[in-house]
Short mmCIF file of C-alpha atoms and ligand atoms in Angstrom, two decimals:
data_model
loop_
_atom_site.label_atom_id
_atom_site.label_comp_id
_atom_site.label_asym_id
_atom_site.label_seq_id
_atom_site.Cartn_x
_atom_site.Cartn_y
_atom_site.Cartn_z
CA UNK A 1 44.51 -39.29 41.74
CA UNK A 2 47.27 -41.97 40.81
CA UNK A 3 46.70 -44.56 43.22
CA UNK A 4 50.32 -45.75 42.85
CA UNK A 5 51.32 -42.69 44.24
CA UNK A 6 49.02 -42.32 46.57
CA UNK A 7 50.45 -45.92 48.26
CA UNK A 8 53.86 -44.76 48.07
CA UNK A 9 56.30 -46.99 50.85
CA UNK A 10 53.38 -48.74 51.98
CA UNK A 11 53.86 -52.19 52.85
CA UNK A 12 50.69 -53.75 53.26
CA UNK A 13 47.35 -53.07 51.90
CA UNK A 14 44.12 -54.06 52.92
CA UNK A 15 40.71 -53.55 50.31
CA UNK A 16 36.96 -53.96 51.19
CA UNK A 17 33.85 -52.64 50.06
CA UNK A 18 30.15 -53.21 50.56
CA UNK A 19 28.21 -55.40 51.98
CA UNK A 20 26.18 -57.55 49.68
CA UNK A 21 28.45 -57.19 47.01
CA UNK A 22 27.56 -56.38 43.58
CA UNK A 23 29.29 -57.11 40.49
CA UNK A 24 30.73 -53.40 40.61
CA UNK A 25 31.91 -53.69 44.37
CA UNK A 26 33.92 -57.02 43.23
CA UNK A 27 35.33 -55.83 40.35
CA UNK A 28 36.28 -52.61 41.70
CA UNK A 29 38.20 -54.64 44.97
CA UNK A 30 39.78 -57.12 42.54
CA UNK A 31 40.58 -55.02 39.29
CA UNK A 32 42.11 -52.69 42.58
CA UNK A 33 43.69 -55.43 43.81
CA UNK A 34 45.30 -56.91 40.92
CA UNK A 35 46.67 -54.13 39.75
CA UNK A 36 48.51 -53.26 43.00
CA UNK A 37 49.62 -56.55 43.07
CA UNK A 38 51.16 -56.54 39.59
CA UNK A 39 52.72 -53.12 40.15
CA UNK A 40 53.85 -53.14 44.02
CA UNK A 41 55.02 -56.69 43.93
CA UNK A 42 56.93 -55.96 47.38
CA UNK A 43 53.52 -54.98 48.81
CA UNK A 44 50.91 -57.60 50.49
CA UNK A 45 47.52 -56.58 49.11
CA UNK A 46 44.54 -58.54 50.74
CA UNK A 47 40.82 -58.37 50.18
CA UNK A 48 37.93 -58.61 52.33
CA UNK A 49 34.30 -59.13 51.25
CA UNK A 50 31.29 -61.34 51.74
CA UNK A 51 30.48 -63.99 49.89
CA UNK A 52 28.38 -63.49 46.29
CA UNK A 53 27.14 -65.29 43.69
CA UNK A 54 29.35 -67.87 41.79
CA UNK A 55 28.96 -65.85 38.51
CA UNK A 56 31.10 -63.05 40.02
CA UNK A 57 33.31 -66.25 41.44
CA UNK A 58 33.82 -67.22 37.96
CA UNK A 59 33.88 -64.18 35.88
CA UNK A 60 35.69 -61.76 38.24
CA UNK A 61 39.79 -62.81 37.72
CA UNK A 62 41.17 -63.84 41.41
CA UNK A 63 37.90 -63.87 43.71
CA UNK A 64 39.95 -67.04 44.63
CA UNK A 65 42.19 -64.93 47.31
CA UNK A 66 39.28 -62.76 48.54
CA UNK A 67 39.40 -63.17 52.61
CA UNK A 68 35.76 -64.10 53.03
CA UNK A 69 36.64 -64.69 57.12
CA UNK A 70 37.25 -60.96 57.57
CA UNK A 71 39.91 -62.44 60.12
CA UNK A 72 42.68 -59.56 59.46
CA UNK A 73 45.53 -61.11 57.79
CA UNK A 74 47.71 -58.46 59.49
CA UNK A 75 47.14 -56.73 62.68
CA UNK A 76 47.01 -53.11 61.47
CA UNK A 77 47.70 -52.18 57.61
CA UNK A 78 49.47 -49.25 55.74
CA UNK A 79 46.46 -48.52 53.83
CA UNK A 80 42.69 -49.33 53.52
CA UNK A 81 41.24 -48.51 50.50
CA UNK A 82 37.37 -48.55 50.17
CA UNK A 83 35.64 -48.62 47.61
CA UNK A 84 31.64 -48.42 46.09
CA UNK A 85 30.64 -47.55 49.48
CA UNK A 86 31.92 -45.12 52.57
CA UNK A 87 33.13 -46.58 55.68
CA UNK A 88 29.63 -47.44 57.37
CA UNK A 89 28.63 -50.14 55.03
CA UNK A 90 31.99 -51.86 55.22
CA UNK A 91 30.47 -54.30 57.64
CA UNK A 92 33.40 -57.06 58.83
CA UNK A 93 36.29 -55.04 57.21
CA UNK A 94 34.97 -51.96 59.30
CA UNK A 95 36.98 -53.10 62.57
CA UNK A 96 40.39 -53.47 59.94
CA UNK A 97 39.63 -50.15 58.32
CA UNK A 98 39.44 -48.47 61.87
CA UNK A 99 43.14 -50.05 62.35
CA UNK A 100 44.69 -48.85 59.16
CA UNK A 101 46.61 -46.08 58.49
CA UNK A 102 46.41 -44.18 55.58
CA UNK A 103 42.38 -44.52 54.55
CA UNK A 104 41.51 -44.28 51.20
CA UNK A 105 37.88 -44.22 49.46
CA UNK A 106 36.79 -44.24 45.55
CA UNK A 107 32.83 -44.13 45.43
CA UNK A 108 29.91 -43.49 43.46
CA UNK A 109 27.52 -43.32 45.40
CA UNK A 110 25.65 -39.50 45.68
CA UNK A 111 24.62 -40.83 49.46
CA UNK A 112 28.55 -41.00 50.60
CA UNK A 113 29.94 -38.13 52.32
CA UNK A 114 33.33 -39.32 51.69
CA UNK A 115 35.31 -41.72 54.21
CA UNK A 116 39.40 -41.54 54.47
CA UNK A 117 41.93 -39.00 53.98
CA UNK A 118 42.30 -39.44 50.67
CA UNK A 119 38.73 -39.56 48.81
CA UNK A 120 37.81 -39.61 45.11
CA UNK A 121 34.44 -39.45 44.43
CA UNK A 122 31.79 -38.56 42.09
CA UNK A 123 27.85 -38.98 41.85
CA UNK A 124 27.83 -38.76 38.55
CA UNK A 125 30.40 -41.69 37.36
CA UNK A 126 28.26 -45.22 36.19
CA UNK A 127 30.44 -47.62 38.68
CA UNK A 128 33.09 -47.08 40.78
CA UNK A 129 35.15 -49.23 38.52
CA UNK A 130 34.94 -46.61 36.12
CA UNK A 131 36.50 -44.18 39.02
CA UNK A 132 39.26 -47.26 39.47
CA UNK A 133 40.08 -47.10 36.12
CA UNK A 134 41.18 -43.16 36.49
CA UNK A 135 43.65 -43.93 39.53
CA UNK A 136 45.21 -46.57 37.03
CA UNK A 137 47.81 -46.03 34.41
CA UNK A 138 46.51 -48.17 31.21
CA UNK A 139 49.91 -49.15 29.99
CA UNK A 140 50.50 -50.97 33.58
CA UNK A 141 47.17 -52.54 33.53
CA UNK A 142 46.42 -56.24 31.89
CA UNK A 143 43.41 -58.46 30.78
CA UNK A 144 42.76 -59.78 33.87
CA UNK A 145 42.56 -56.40 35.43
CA UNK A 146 40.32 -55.17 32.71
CA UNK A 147 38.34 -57.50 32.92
CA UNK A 148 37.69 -57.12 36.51
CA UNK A 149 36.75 -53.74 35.59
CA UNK A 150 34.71 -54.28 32.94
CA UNK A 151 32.46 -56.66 35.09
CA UNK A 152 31.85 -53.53 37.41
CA UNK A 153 31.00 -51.33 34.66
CA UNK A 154 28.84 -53.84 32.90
CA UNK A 155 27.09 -54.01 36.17
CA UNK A 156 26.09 -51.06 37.37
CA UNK A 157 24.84 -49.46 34.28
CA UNK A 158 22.63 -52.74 33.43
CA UNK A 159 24.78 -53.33 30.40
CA UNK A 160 25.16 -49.75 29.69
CA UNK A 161 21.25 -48.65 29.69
CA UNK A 162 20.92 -46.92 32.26
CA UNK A 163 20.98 -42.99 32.54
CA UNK A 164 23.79 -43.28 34.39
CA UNK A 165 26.10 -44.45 31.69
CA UNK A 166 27.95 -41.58 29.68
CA UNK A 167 30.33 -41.03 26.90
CA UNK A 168 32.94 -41.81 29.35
CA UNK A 169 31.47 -44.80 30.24
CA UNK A 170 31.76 -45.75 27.13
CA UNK A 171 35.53 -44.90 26.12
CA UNK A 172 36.82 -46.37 29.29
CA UNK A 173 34.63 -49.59 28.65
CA UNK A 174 36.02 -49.58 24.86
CA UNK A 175 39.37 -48.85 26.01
CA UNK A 176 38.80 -52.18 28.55
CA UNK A 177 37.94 -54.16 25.18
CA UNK A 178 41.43 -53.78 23.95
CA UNK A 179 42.84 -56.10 26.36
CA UNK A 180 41.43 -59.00 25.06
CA UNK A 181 38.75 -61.05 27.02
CA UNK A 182 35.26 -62.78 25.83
CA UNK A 183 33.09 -59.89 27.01
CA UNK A 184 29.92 -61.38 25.64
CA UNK A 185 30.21 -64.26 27.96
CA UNK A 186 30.57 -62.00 31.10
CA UNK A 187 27.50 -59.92 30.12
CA UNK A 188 25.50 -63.19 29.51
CA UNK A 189 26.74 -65.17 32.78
CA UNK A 190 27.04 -62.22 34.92
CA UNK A 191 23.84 -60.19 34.08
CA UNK A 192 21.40 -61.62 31.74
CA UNK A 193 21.65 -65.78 33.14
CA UNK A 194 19.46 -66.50 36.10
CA UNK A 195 18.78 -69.62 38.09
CA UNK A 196 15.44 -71.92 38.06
CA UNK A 197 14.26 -70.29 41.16
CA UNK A 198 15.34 -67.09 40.19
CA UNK A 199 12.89 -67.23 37.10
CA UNK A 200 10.15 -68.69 39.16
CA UNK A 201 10.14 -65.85 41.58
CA UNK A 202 10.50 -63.49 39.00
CA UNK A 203 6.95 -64.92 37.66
CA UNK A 204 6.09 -64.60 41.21
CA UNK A 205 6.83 -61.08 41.52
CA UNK A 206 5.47 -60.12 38.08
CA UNK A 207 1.89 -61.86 38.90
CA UNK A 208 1.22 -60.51 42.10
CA UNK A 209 2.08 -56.55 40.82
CA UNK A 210 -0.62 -54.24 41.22
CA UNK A 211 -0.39 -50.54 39.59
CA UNK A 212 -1.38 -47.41 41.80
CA UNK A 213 -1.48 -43.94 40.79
CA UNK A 214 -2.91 -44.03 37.59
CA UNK A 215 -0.66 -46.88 36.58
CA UNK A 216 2.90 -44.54 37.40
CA UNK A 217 3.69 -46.97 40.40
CA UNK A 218 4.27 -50.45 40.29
CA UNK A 219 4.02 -52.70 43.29
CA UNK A 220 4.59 -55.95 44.20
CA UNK A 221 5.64 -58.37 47.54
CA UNK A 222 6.69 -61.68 47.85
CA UNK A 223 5.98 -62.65 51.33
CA UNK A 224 8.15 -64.39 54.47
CA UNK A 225 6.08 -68.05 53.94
CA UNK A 226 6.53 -67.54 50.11
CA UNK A 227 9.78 -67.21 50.70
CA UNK A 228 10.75 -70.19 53.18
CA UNK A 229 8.45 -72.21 51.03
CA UNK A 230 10.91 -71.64 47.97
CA UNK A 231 13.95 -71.61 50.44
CA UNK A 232 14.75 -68.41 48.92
CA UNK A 233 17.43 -65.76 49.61
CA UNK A 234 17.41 -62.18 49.03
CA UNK A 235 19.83 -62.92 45.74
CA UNK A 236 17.21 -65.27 44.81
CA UNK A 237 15.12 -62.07 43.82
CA UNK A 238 17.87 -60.33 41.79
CA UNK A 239 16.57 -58.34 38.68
CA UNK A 240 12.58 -58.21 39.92
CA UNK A 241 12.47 -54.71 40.53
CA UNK A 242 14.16 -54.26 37.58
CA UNK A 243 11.47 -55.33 35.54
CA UNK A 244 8.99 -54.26 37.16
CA UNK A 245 9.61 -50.80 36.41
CA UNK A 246 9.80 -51.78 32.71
CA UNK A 247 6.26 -51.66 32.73
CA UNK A 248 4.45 -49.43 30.17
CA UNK A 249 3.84 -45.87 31.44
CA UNK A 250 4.94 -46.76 34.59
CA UNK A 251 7.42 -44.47 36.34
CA UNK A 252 8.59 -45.92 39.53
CA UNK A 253 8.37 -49.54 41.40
CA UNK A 254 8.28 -51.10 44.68
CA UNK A 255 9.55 -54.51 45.32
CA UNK A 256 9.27 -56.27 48.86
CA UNK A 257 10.05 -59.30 50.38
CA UNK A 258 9.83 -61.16 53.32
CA UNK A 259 13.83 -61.12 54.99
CA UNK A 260 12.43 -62.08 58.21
CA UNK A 261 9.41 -62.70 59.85
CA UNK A 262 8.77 -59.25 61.09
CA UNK A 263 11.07 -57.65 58.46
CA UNK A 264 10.56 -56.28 54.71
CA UNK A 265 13.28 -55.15 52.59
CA UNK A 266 12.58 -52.65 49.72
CA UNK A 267 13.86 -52.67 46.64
CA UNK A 268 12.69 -48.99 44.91
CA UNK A 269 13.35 -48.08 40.75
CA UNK A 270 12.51 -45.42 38.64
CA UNK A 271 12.89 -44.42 35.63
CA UNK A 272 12.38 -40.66 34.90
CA UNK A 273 10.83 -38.83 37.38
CA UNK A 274 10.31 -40.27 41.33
CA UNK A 275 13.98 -39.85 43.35
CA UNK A 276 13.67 -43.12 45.22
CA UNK A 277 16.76 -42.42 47.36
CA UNK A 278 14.53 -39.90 48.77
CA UNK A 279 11.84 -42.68 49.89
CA UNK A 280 14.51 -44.93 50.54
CA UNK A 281 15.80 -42.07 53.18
CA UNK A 282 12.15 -42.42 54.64
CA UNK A 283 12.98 -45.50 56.63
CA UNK A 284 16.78 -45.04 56.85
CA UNK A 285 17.89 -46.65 53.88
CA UNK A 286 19.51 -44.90 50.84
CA UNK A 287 21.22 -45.47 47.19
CA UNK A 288 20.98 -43.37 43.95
CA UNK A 289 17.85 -41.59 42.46
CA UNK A 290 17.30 -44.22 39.96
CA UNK A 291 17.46 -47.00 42.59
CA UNK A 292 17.78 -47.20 45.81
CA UNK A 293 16.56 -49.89 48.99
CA UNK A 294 15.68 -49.71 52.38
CA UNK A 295 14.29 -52.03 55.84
CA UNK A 296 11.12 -52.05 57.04
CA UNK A 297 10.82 -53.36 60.49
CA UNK A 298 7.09 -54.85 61.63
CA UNK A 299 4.19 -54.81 59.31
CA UNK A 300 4.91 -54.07 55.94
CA UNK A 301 1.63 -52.34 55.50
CA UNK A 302 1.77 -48.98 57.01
CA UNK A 303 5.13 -48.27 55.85
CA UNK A 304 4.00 -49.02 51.85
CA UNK A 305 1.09 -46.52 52.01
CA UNK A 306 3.46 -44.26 53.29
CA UNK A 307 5.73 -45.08 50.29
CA UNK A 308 3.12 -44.61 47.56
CA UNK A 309 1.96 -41.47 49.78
CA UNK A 310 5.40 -40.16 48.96
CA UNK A 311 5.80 -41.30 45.41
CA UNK A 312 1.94 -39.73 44.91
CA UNK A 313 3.84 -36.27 46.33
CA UNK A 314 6.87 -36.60 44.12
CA UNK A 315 4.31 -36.78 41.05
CA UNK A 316 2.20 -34.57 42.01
CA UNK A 317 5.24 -31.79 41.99
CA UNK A 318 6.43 -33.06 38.89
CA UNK A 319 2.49 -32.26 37.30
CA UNK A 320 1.87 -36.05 36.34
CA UNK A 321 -0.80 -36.00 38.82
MN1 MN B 1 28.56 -49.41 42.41
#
């Protein structure tokens, strides 16, 4: 797909992906954006997301025009492009994308069934900036685009450890490098950096883990009070599950927390063998094999046994049990 092509005579273009956004679902809206911006100057381009943290603010070139009101900007746009996600996660752009036009959607995720009439997607790409970056021409790209990019990429394969990252991965995060732009302090201030509160809910998380199934599941919650307590947020707990599946011989890990008073979300890894988009699924959420989240509504009890029941099956099939 060239995406300039693709948006041939249109006028106005609206851009949105999930909600929550990530690093990747950021960069993949603004290195989109800016790039239709610099090469359809005739063209209005807006782009609608949530708010996110300030390191995306200040590491992500242009997250200064992002419509964070959702209040359309035009009644009913040329094109909708969505990307990192399919339509039903589009949450206040949803209502705009249902008034567009021509629907476009680049995506990652294994879990998307593809939304739009024009769709590029693959399960097996890193980011869906690195699917971005094959709708561009290079020579019409610049450092602030690139950048954008590179964020995304940086991202989603947790500074290019994960499984998912490939050799082309790789080239098209080299070929990023050549614009020009201090890399090492996005990677530091966008992945590695965390807040006070951050860190002390990480110890948190760590010290309350338990291990289950011969020490192949990791498990830990940090409660509703413990949460009001610390006036923490959901991206208060970023990276916990994470590092919880770090753990020596440990294949797969469950993180809760308290979103509500009679709600749990889920944050599931793993590293080799559990698919924890197929727990996820369990209790309608979903994600990629590797990691993955989902809601529990009412006691958080019940629904974890039936989590490690599932994770014990998964094991069992795979002979580690
Ligand atoms: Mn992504």
């Amino acid at each position: 797909m060239n995406i300039l092509q693709e948006l041939k005579g249109v006028q106005t273009i609206a851009i949105s992906g999930h909600i929550n956004p990530d690093g990747d679902c950021v960069g993949s809206c603004m290195g989109m954006a800016l790039y239709l911006r610099k090469n359809m100057p005739q063209a209005q381009v807006d782009v609608y997301l949530e708010p996110f943290t300030d390191a995306l603010m200040r590491n992500i070139p242009g997250t200064e025009t992002i419509r964070f009101d959702f209040a359309p900007a035009v009644p009913a746009y040329d094109a909708f492009i969505v990307l990192d996600c399919g339509k039903e996660r589009l949450g206040g752009a949803e209502p705009i994308f249902d008034n567009a036009g021509l629907t476009i959607n680049i995506d990652h995720h294994v879990s998307n069934p593809g939304t739009g009439q024009v769709c590029y997607l693959d399960g097996n790409a890193g980011s869906a900036c690195e699917l971005v970056w094959d709708v561009l021409e290079e020579e019409r790209t610049d450092a602030r685009i690139a950048q954008a990019l590179y964020v995304g990429m940086v991202t989603d394969t947790g500074v290019f450890r994960y499984s998912n990252t490939s050799e082309k991965t790789m080239v098209k995060a080299g070929r990023l490098l050549r614009f020009g732009f201090d890399h090492a302090r996005i990677i530091r201030e966008v992945f590695f950096e965390k807040t006070f509160l951050q860190h002390k809910l990480m110890g948190i998380g760590l010290g309350q883990a338990r291990l289950y199934l011969d020490g192949l599941l990791i498990v830990s919650e940090i409660d509703y009070d413990t949460m009001q307590a610390n006036h923490a947020t959901k991206n208060d707990l970023e990276g916990i599950a994470s590092e919880m599946v770090l753990t020596e011989g440990v294949d797969c890990a469950l993180f809760l927390h308290g979103s509500r008073p009679d709600e749990s979300r889920v944050s599931l890894r793993s590293n080799n063998i559990v698919d924890v988009a197929r727990i996820a699924r369990l209790f309608d959420g979903g994600g990629h094999v590797r990691a993955s989240g989902c809601t529990i509504h009412g006691d958080s009890g019940p629904a974890l046994e039936k989590m490690i029941e599932a994770a014990r099956e998964q094991l069992r099939e795979a002979g580690r049990l």
